[in-house]
């Protein structure tokens, strides 16, 4: 296979970030888009200059022009269409959250294993140099022992009419939408899921959590706090507290390639800014898929990590709903 031939499964808004990334990737080519109607697919293909437009998702999955699909569907459709795509012989890059239950994730992993194809969750920030640099600083022991992490992702949702994030049955809610970023960061630093969680949420008239906070308790005594919201101005932040200092990541999860900063505040009161090389944010996940497909390189983000994101999010929602501590 010379290049990976990519197809977009849906005309989702998020495609606008993936299209330039696929086109900028060294060994990826964007060849098609599929939509539930031919009219939408045609108009979208014209606008974005995509060679082929399919009038149904099934038609794209049945085509031998496509090697890999990018799934940017509403959250409740991720598992269904990932499994269909794998069964049709297509590699899959699926948006976060990869699914809404661990049973769904297990079915996706089973379909991936049966097909021998590549399946990865699209967590773009995990591929960014800032995340990798932060992880390296912590692994090198520069913070001493990490005891506490806090991370936040908020934004004010302005386009509310018909927004998939406000529909409970679609896997709506701020925790599923953007809370999974802080959660994934915490899991990366802590090395796995917590032992138990507690949580609180504000559920608005929409029926979904528009503000969510969770506490995570680890078997070795470490702690973490995460927050997400649809009603506060856009903000992302992550801080890792060690016995020798604090690492502070300004804008760790943002979609724009701009103004990322990282600081180390040492125990002696001094602070230093750590240079963060900038890259095109969504390129890393596409290059990672291309390498996994063409070279057989293991995916950078493992499905075990993705399963733990879902497992912990489900536990956090249960804790928020019941007001009880939930053990994983
Ligand atoms: N990684 C990131 O930075 C990032 C950012 C934003 C969103 N996301 C993720 O990407 C996914 C899509 O988000 P989005 O904001 O791009 O969504 P969106 O604009 O609402 O697009 C969702 C697409 O799904 C298709 N669809 C199929 N069944 C549908 C249904 N019953 N209702 C509505 N749409 C349906 C539609 O495409 P057709 O009409 O063409 O069939 C629609 O365009 C979500 O999982 C979200 O978490 C990730």
Short mmCIF file of C-alpha atoms and ligand atoms in Angstrom, two decimals:
data_model
loop_
_atom_site.label_atom_id
_atom_site.label_comp_id
_atom_site.label_asym_id
_atom_site.label_seq_id
_atom_site.Cartn_x
_atom_site.Cartn_y
_atom_site.Cartn_z
CA UNK A 1 0.00 0.00 0.00
CA UNK A 2 1.57 3.34 -1.03
CA UNK A 3 -0.58 5.78 0.95
CA UNK A 4 -3.41 5.29 3.40
CA UNK A 5 -6.63 6.24 1.58
CA UNK A 6 -8.83 7.99 4.15
CA UNK A 7 -12.61 8.42 4.20
CA UNK A 8 -14.58 10.69 6.51
CA UNK A 9 -17.58 8.87 7.93
CA UNK A 10 -20.02 11.83 8.29
CA UNK A 11 -19.81 15.55 7.63
CA UNK A 12 -19.16 16.35 11.30
CA UNK A 13 -17.91 19.78 12.28
CA UNK A 14 -14.73 18.26 13.71
CA UNK A 15 -13.74 17.10 10.21
CA UNK A 16 -12.46 20.62 9.60
CA UNK A 17 -9.54 19.85 11.90
CA UNK A 18 -8.88 16.39 10.45
CA UNK A 19 -8.99 17.33 6.77
CA UNK A 20 -5.87 19.55 6.87
CA UNK A 21 -4.13 17.00 9.11
CA UNK A 22 -4.78 14.10 6.70
CA UNK A 23 -3.65 16.28 3.81
CA UNK A 24 -0.51 17.36 5.69
CA UNK A 25 0.37 13.80 6.68
CA UNK A 26 3.24 12.21 4.80
CA UNK A 27 1.50 8.99 3.85
CA UNK A 28 -2.23 9.79 4.01
CA UNK A 29 -4.61 10.88 1.24
CA UNK A 30 -8.17 12.06 1.75
CA UNK A 31 -10.26 10.35 -0.91
CA UNK A 32 -13.90 10.37 0.23
CA UNK A 33 -16.63 11.61 2.53
CA UNK A 34 -19.88 9.83 3.42
CA UNK A 35 -23.09 11.36 4.69
CA UNK A 36 -26.61 10.09 5.39
CA UNK A 37 -27.80 11.85 2.25
CA UNK A 38 -26.17 12.13 -1.16
CA UNK A 39 -26.97 15.86 -1.30
CA UNK A 40 -25.07 16.59 1.90
CA UNK A 41 -22.17 14.41 0.85
CA UNK A 42 -21.97 16.09 -2.58
CA UNK A 43 -22.11 19.63 -1.16
CA UNK A 44 -19.49 18.79 1.46
CA UNK A 45 -17.19 17.14 -1.08
CA UNK A 46 -17.45 20.22 -3.31
CA UNK A 47 -16.73 22.61 -0.45
CA UNK A 48 -13.68 20.68 0.78
CA UNK A 49 -12.55 19.44 -2.66
CA UNK A 50 -12.84 15.77 -1.73
CA UNK A 51 -12.83 13.49 -4.80
CA UNK A 52 -15.63 11.04 -3.85
CA UNK A 53 -18.97 11.55 -2.04
CA UNK A 54 -20.97 8.60 -0.72
CA UNK A 55 -24.68 9.02 0.06
CA UNK A 56 -24.60 6.55 2.95
CA UNK A 57 -22.07 5.30 5.47
CA UNK A 58 -22.66 1.74 4.22
CA UNK A 59 -21.67 2.77 0.69
CA UNK A 60 -18.31 4.04 1.89
CA UNK A 61 -17.67 0.95 3.99
CA UNK A 62 -18.45 -1.20 0.93
CA UNK A 63 -15.99 0.68 -1.29
CA UNK A 64 -12.56 -0.72 -2.16
CA UNK A 65 -11.23 2.86 -2.56
CA UNK A 66 -10.93 3.32 1.22
CA UNK A 67 -8.38 1.89 3.66
CA UNK A 68 -9.21 3.85 6.83
CA UNK A 69 -12.20 5.77 8.13
CA UNK A 70 -12.35 8.66 10.56
CA UNK A 71 -15.45 8.44 12.75
CA UNK A 72 -16.69 11.80 14.04
CA UNK A 73 -20.25 10.68 14.79
CA UNK A 74 -22.25 11.52 17.94
CA UNK A 75 -20.86 9.55 20.88
CA UNK A 76 -23.63 6.92 21.01
CA UNK A 77 -22.80 5.82 17.43
CA UNK A 78 -19.05 5.35 17.87
CA UNK A 79 -19.18 1.66 18.83
CA UNK A 80 -21.76 0.65 16.22
CA UNK A 81 -19.97 2.24 13.25
CA UNK A 82 -16.48 1.31 14.41
CA UNK A 83 -17.52 -2.33 14.52
CA UNK A 84 -19.24 -2.09 11.12
CA UNK A 85 -16.16 -0.45 9.63
CA UNK A 86 -13.79 -3.08 11.03
CA UNK A 87 -16.09 -5.84 9.77
CA UNK A 88 -15.95 -4.18 6.34
CA UNK A 89 -12.14 -4.29 6.33
CA UNK A 90 -11.48 -0.63 7.21
CA UNK A 91 -9.00 0.65 9.77
CA UNK A 92 -10.65 3.09 12.22
CA UNK A 93 -9.68 6.32 13.94
CA UNK A 94 -12.65 6.96 16.26
CA UNK A 95 -13.34 10.22 18.08
CA UNK A 96 -13.29 10.47 21.85
CA UNK A 97 -14.98 9.13 23.89
CA UNK A 98 -14.37 5.87 22.06
CA UNK A 99 -17.66 4.50 23.49
CA UNK A 100 -20.13 4.98 26.33
CA UNK A 101 -19.83 1.61 28.14
CA UNK A 102 -17.04 -0.88 28.73
CA UNK A 103 -19.22 -3.56 27.06
CA UNK A 104 -19.14 -1.44 23.89
CA UNK A 105 -15.37 -1.05 24.15
CA UNK A 106 -14.96 -4.81 24.61
CA UNK A 107 -17.04 -5.45 21.46
CA UNK A 108 -14.90 -2.93 19.55
CA UNK A 109 -11.68 -4.58 20.76
CA UNK A 110 -13.06 -8.02 19.80
CA UNK A 111 -13.93 -6.74 16.29
CA UNK A 112 -10.47 -5.17 15.97
CA UNK A 113 -8.74 -8.38 17.06
CA UNK A 114 -10.84 -10.51 14.71
CA UNK A 115 -10.13 -8.21 11.76
CA UNK A 116 -6.42 -7.71 12.44
CA UNK A 117 -6.96 -4.02 11.55
CA UNK A 118 -5.97 -0.85 13.40
CA UNK A 119 -8.36 0.85 15.82
CA UNK A 120 -7.40 3.94 17.82
CA UNK A 121 -9.16 6.65 19.82
CA UNK A 122 -8.64 10.17 18.48
CA UNK A 123 -7.18 11.97 21.52
CA UNK A 124 -5.14 14.55 19.62
CA UNK A 125 -3.53 16.24 22.65
CA UNK A 126 -1.83 12.96 23.62
CA UNK A 127 0.34 13.25 20.49
CA UNK A 128 1.35 16.86 21.14
CA UNK A 129 4.96 17.60 22.25
CA UNK A 130 3.67 19.42 25.36
CA UNK A 131 2.00 16.27 26.68
CA UNK A 132 5.03 14.15 25.84
CA UNK A 133 7.41 16.66 27.46
CA UNK A 134 5.31 16.84 30.64
CA UNK A 135 5.25 13.05 30.87
CA UNK A 136 9.03 12.95 30.38
CA UNK A 137 9.64 15.51 33.16
CA UNK A 138 7.57 13.42 35.52
CA UNK A 139 9.18 10.13 34.49
CA UNK A 140 12.61 11.71 34.96
CA UNK A 141 11.64 12.40 38.59
CA UNK A 142 12.10 16.19 38.33
CA UNK A 143 8.91 16.78 40.35
CA UNK A 144 9.85 14.23 43.02
CA UNK A 145 6.95 11.96 43.91
CA UNK A 146 3.67 13.01 42.31
CA UNK A 147 0.93 13.19 44.93
CA UNK A 148 -1.84 15.24 43.30
CA UNK A 149 -3.09 16.24 39.82
CA UNK A 150 -5.80 18.69 38.88
CA UNK A 151 -7.06 19.36 35.36
CA UNK A 152 -9.86 21.40 33.82
CA UNK A 153 -11.61 21.80 30.45
CA UNK A 154 -14.43 24.33 30.17
CA UNK A 155 -16.07 26.28 27.37
CA UNK A 156 -19.22 28.31 26.89
CA UNK A 157 -21.48 26.48 24.43
CA UNK A 158 -22.89 29.13 22.12
CA UNK A 159 -24.41 26.92 19.39
CA UNK A 160 -26.98 25.05 21.44
CA UNK A 161 -29.79 24.34 18.94
CA UNK A 162 -29.51 20.73 17.75
CA UNK A 163 -26.17 20.31 19.51
CA UNK A 164 -25.50 16.60 19.97
CA UNK A 165 -23.84 17.36 23.32
CA UNK A 166 -27.17 18.39 24.89
CA UNK A 167 -28.97 15.12 24.08
CA UNK A 168 -28.67 12.56 26.90
CA UNK A 169 -29.33 9.56 24.60
CA UNK A 170 -26.45 10.66 22.34
CA UNK A 171 -23.95 10.47 25.20
CA UNK A 172 -24.28 14.20 25.80
CA UNK A 173 -22.90 16.07 28.80
CA UNK A 174 -19.76 18.02 29.58
CA UNK A 175 -17.98 15.08 31.21
CA UNK A 176 -18.33 12.88 28.11
CA UNK A 177 -17.55 15.81 25.85
CA UNK A 178 -14.60 17.63 27.41
CA UNK A 179 -14.19 16.14 30.92
CA UNK A 180 -12.59 13.13 29.25
CA UNK A 181 -9.53 15.29 28.45
CA UNK A 182 -8.67 16.06 32.10
CA UNK A 183 -9.54 12.46 32.94
CA UNK A 184 -7.24 11.09 30.25
CA UNK A 185 -4.42 13.42 31.40
CA UNK A 186 -4.82 12.30 35.01
CA UNK A 187 -4.83 8.66 33.92
CA UNK A 188 -1.67 9.25 31.87
CA UNK A 189 0.17 10.74 34.86
CA UNK A 190 -1.15 8.25 37.41
CA UNK A 191 -0.47 5.28 35.13
CA UNK A 192 -3.97 3.80 35.26
CA UNK A 193 -7.50 4.11 36.60
CA UNK A 194 -8.26 5.13 40.20
CA UNK A 195 -9.37 2.80 42.96
CA UNK A 196 -12.50 4.86 43.69
CA UNK A 197 -14.19 8.11 42.67
CA UNK A 198 -16.64 10.70 43.94
CA UNK A 199 -18.33 13.39 41.84
CA UNK A 200 -20.88 16.20 41.64
CA UNK A 201 -22.73 17.55 38.61
CA UNK A 202 -25.11 20.31 37.62
CA UNK A 203 -27.74 18.85 35.28
CA UNK A 204 -29.60 21.62 33.48
CA UNK A 205 -33.04 21.53 31.81
CA UNK A 206 -31.30 19.94 28.81
CA UNK A 207 -30.99 16.75 30.89
CA UNK A 208 -27.20 16.60 30.66
CA UNK A 209 -24.45 17.69 33.03
CA UNK A 210 -23.40 21.19 32.04
CA UNK A 211 -20.90 21.35 34.92
CA UNK A 212 -19.09 18.34 36.35
CA UNK A 213 -16.39 17.83 38.98
CA UNK A 214 -14.83 14.57 40.06
CA UNK A 215 -12.34 13.39 42.65
CA UNK A 216 -10.20 10.34 41.98
CA UNK A 217 -8.51 8.31 44.70
CA UNK A 218 -5.64 5.95 43.90
CA UNK A 219 -4.57 2.79 45.71
CA UNK A 220 -1.14 4.30 46.50
CA UNK A 221 -2.67 7.37 48.19
CA UNK A 222 -2.44 9.72 45.20
CA UNK A 223 -5.35 12.05 44.45
CA UNK A 224 -6.75 13.93 41.46
CA UNK A 225 -9.47 16.45 40.71
CA UNK A 226 -11.06 17.04 37.29
CA UNK A 227 -13.65 19.55 36.10
CA UNK A 228 -15.58 20.26 32.91
CA UNK A 229 -18.27 22.71 31.87
CA UNK A 230 -20.42 24.01 29.01
CA UNK A 231 -21.24 27.32 30.68
CA UNK A 232 -17.89 28.93 31.47
CA UNK A 233 -15.47 30.74 29.16
CA UNK A 234 -13.03 28.53 27.35
CA UNK A 235 -10.22 27.37 29.62
CA UNK A 236 -7.97 24.35 29.85
CA UNK A 237 -5.35 23.77 32.51
CA UNK A 238 -3.44 20.86 34.04
CA UNK A 239 -1.22 20.92 37.11
CA UNK A 240 0.88 18.12 38.53
CA UNK A 241 1.98 18.50 42.15
CA UNK A 242 5.14 16.65 43.20
CA UNK A 243 7.15 16.64 46.41
CA UNK A 244 9.88 18.72 44.67
CA UNK A 245 7.73 21.10 42.64
CA UNK A 246 4.71 21.74 40.46
CA UNK A 247 4.36 21.41 36.69
CA UNK A 248 1.74 23.73 35.23
CA UNK A 249 0.40 23.26 31.68
CA UNK A 250 -1.40 26.23 30.24
CA UNK A 251 -3.85 25.24 27.47
CA UNK A 252 -3.01 21.53 27.33
CA UNK A 253 -6.18 20.41 25.51
CA UNK A 254 -7.10 23.27 23.17
CA UNK A 255 -7.96 22.68 19.52
CA UNK A 256 -6.03 25.74 18.29
CA UNK A 257 -2.28 25.54 17.69
CA UNK A 258 -1.48 28.58 19.80
CA UNK A 259 -0.12 29.95 23.07
CA UNK A 260 0.74 26.69 24.75
CA UNK A 261 2.96 27.22 27.79
CA UNK A 262 4.46 25.02 30.48
CA UNK A 263 6.10 26.11 33.73
CA UNK A 264 7.97 24.34 36.50
CA UNK A 265 7.65 25.89 39.96
CA UNK A 266 10.37 24.39 42.14
CA UNK A 267 10.34 23.73 45.89
CA UNK A 268 12.89 26.56 46.42
CA UNK A 269 10.41 29.13 45.05
CA UNK A 270 12.05 29.56 41.63
CA UNK A 271 10.08 29.14 38.40
CA UNK A 272 11.12 28.30 34.87
CA UNK A 273 9.28 28.25 31.60
CA UNK A 274 9.82 25.07 29.59
CA UNK A 275 9.95 25.53 25.82
CA UNK A 276 7.17 23.63 24.06
CA UNK A 277 7.74 22.94 20.36
CA UNK A 278 4.50 23.62 18.43
CA UNK A 279 3.11 21.16 15.92
CA UNK A 280 -0.13 20.90 13.99
CA UNK A 281 -2.37 19.53 16.75
CA UNK A 282 -4.29 16.86 14.80
CA UNK A 283 -1.38 15.68 12.67
CA UNK A 284 0.08 13.38 15.33
CA UNK A 285 -2.94 11.08 15.55
CA UNK A 286 -3.10 10.78 11.74
CA UNK A 287 0.63 10.03 11.38
CA UNK A 288 0.29 7.49 14.20
CA UNK A 289 -2.55 5.74 12.31
CA UNK A 290 -0.62 5.82 9.03
CA UNK A 291 2.39 4.23 10.73
CA UNK A 292 0.25 1.59 12.46
CA UNK A 293 -1.43 0.69 9.14
CA UNK A 294 1.62 0.83 6.85
CA UNK A 295 4.43 -0.26 9.19
CA UNK A 296 2.57 -2.29 11.81
CA UNK A 297 3.76 0.09 14.57
CA UNK A 298 1.66 -0.29 17.75
CA UNK A 299 -0.79 2.60 18.24
CA UNK A 300 0.61 5.24 20.61
CA UNK A 301 -2.65 5.39 22.59
CA UNK A 302 -3.58 1.84 23.59
CA UNK A 303 -7.10 0.44 23.67
CA UNK A 304 -6.50 -0.52 27.31
CA UNK A 305 -6.08 3.21 28.05
CA UNK A 306 -9.24 3.99 26.04
CA UNK A 307 -11.17 1.30 27.93
CA UNK A 308 -10.02 2.81 31.23
CA UNK A 309 -11.15 6.29 30.12
CA UNK A 310 -14.65 4.88 29.58
CA UNK A 311 -14.60 2.74 32.74
CA UNK A 312 -13.68 5.69 34.94
CA UNK A 313 -16.13 8.08 33.25
CA UNK A 314 -18.98 5.62 33.81
CA UNK A 315 -17.97 5.34 37.49
CA UNK A 316 -17.79 9.15 37.81
CA UNK A 317 -21.30 9.53 36.36
CA UNK A 318 -22.60 6.88 38.75
CA UNK A 319 -20.97 8.71 41.67
CA UNK A 320 -22.50 12.02 40.58
CA UNK A 321 -25.96 10.45 40.13
CA UNK A 322 -25.99 8.55 43.44
CA UNK A 323 -23.92 10.92 45.57
CA UNK A 324 -21.89 7.90 46.68
CA UNK A 325 -18.25 6.93 46.37
CA UNK A 326 -17.93 4.36 43.57
CA UNK A 327 -15.22 1.70 43.63
CA UNK A 328 -13.88 0.63 40.25
N1 LIG B 1 -10.98 15.80 19.20
C1 LIG B 1 -11.56 16.97 19.18
O1 LIG B 1 -10.93 18.01 19.24
C2 LIG B 1 -13.05 17.03 19.05
C3 LIG B 1 -13.68 18.26 18.87
C4 LIG B 1 -15.05 18.27 18.64
C5 LIG B 1 -15.76 17.09 18.63
N2 LIG B 1 -15.12 15.91 18.85
C6 LIG B 1 -15.87 14.64 18.82
O2 LIG B 1 -16.30 14.44 17.48
C7 LIG B 1 -17.60 13.87 17.47
C8 LIG B 1 -18.51 14.74 16.62
O3 LIG B 1 -18.59 16.04 17.16
P1 LIG B 1 -19.04 17.26 16.20
O4 LIG B 1 -19.20 18.45 17.05
O5 LIG B 1 -18.14 17.36 15.05
O6 LIG B 1 -20.49 16.74 15.77
P2 LIG B 1 -21.50 17.29 14.66
O7 LIG B 1 -20.93 18.47 13.95
O8 LIG B 1 -22.83 17.39 15.28
O9 LIG B 1 -21.45 16.10 13.59
C9 LIG B 1 -21.91 14.82 13.86
C10 LIG B 1 -22.21 14.17 12.51
O10 LIG B 1 -22.72 12.87 12.75
C11 LIG B 1 -23.64 12.53 11.73
N3 LIG B 1 -24.81 11.93 12.38
C12 LIG B 1 -25.22 10.66 12.24
N4 LIG B 1 -26.30 10.41 12.96
C13 LIG B 1 -26.63 11.56 13.58
C14 LIG B 1 -27.66 11.94 14.46
N5 LIG B 1 -28.60 11.06 14.87
N6 LIG B 1 -27.67 13.20 14.91
C15 LIG B 1 -26.74 14.09 14.54
N7 LIG B 1 -25.72 13.79 13.70
C16 LIG B 1 -25.67 12.53 13.22
C17 LIG B 1 -23.95 13.79 10.93
O11 LIG B 1 -23.30 13.65 9.67
P3 LIG B 1 -24.08 13.41 8.29
O12 LIG B 1 -25.29 14.30 8.32
O13 LIG B 1 -23.09 13.80 7.29
O14 LIG B 1 -24.44 11.97 8.23
C18 LIG B 1 -23.27 14.90 11.71
O15 LIG B 1 -22.69 15.85 10.85
C19 LIG B 1 -18.02 13.71 18.93
O16 LIG B 1 -17.75 12.40 19.32
C20 LIG B 1 -17.12 14.67 19.68
O17 LIG B 1 -16.82 14.23 21.00
C21 LIG B 1 -13.79 15.86 19.03
#
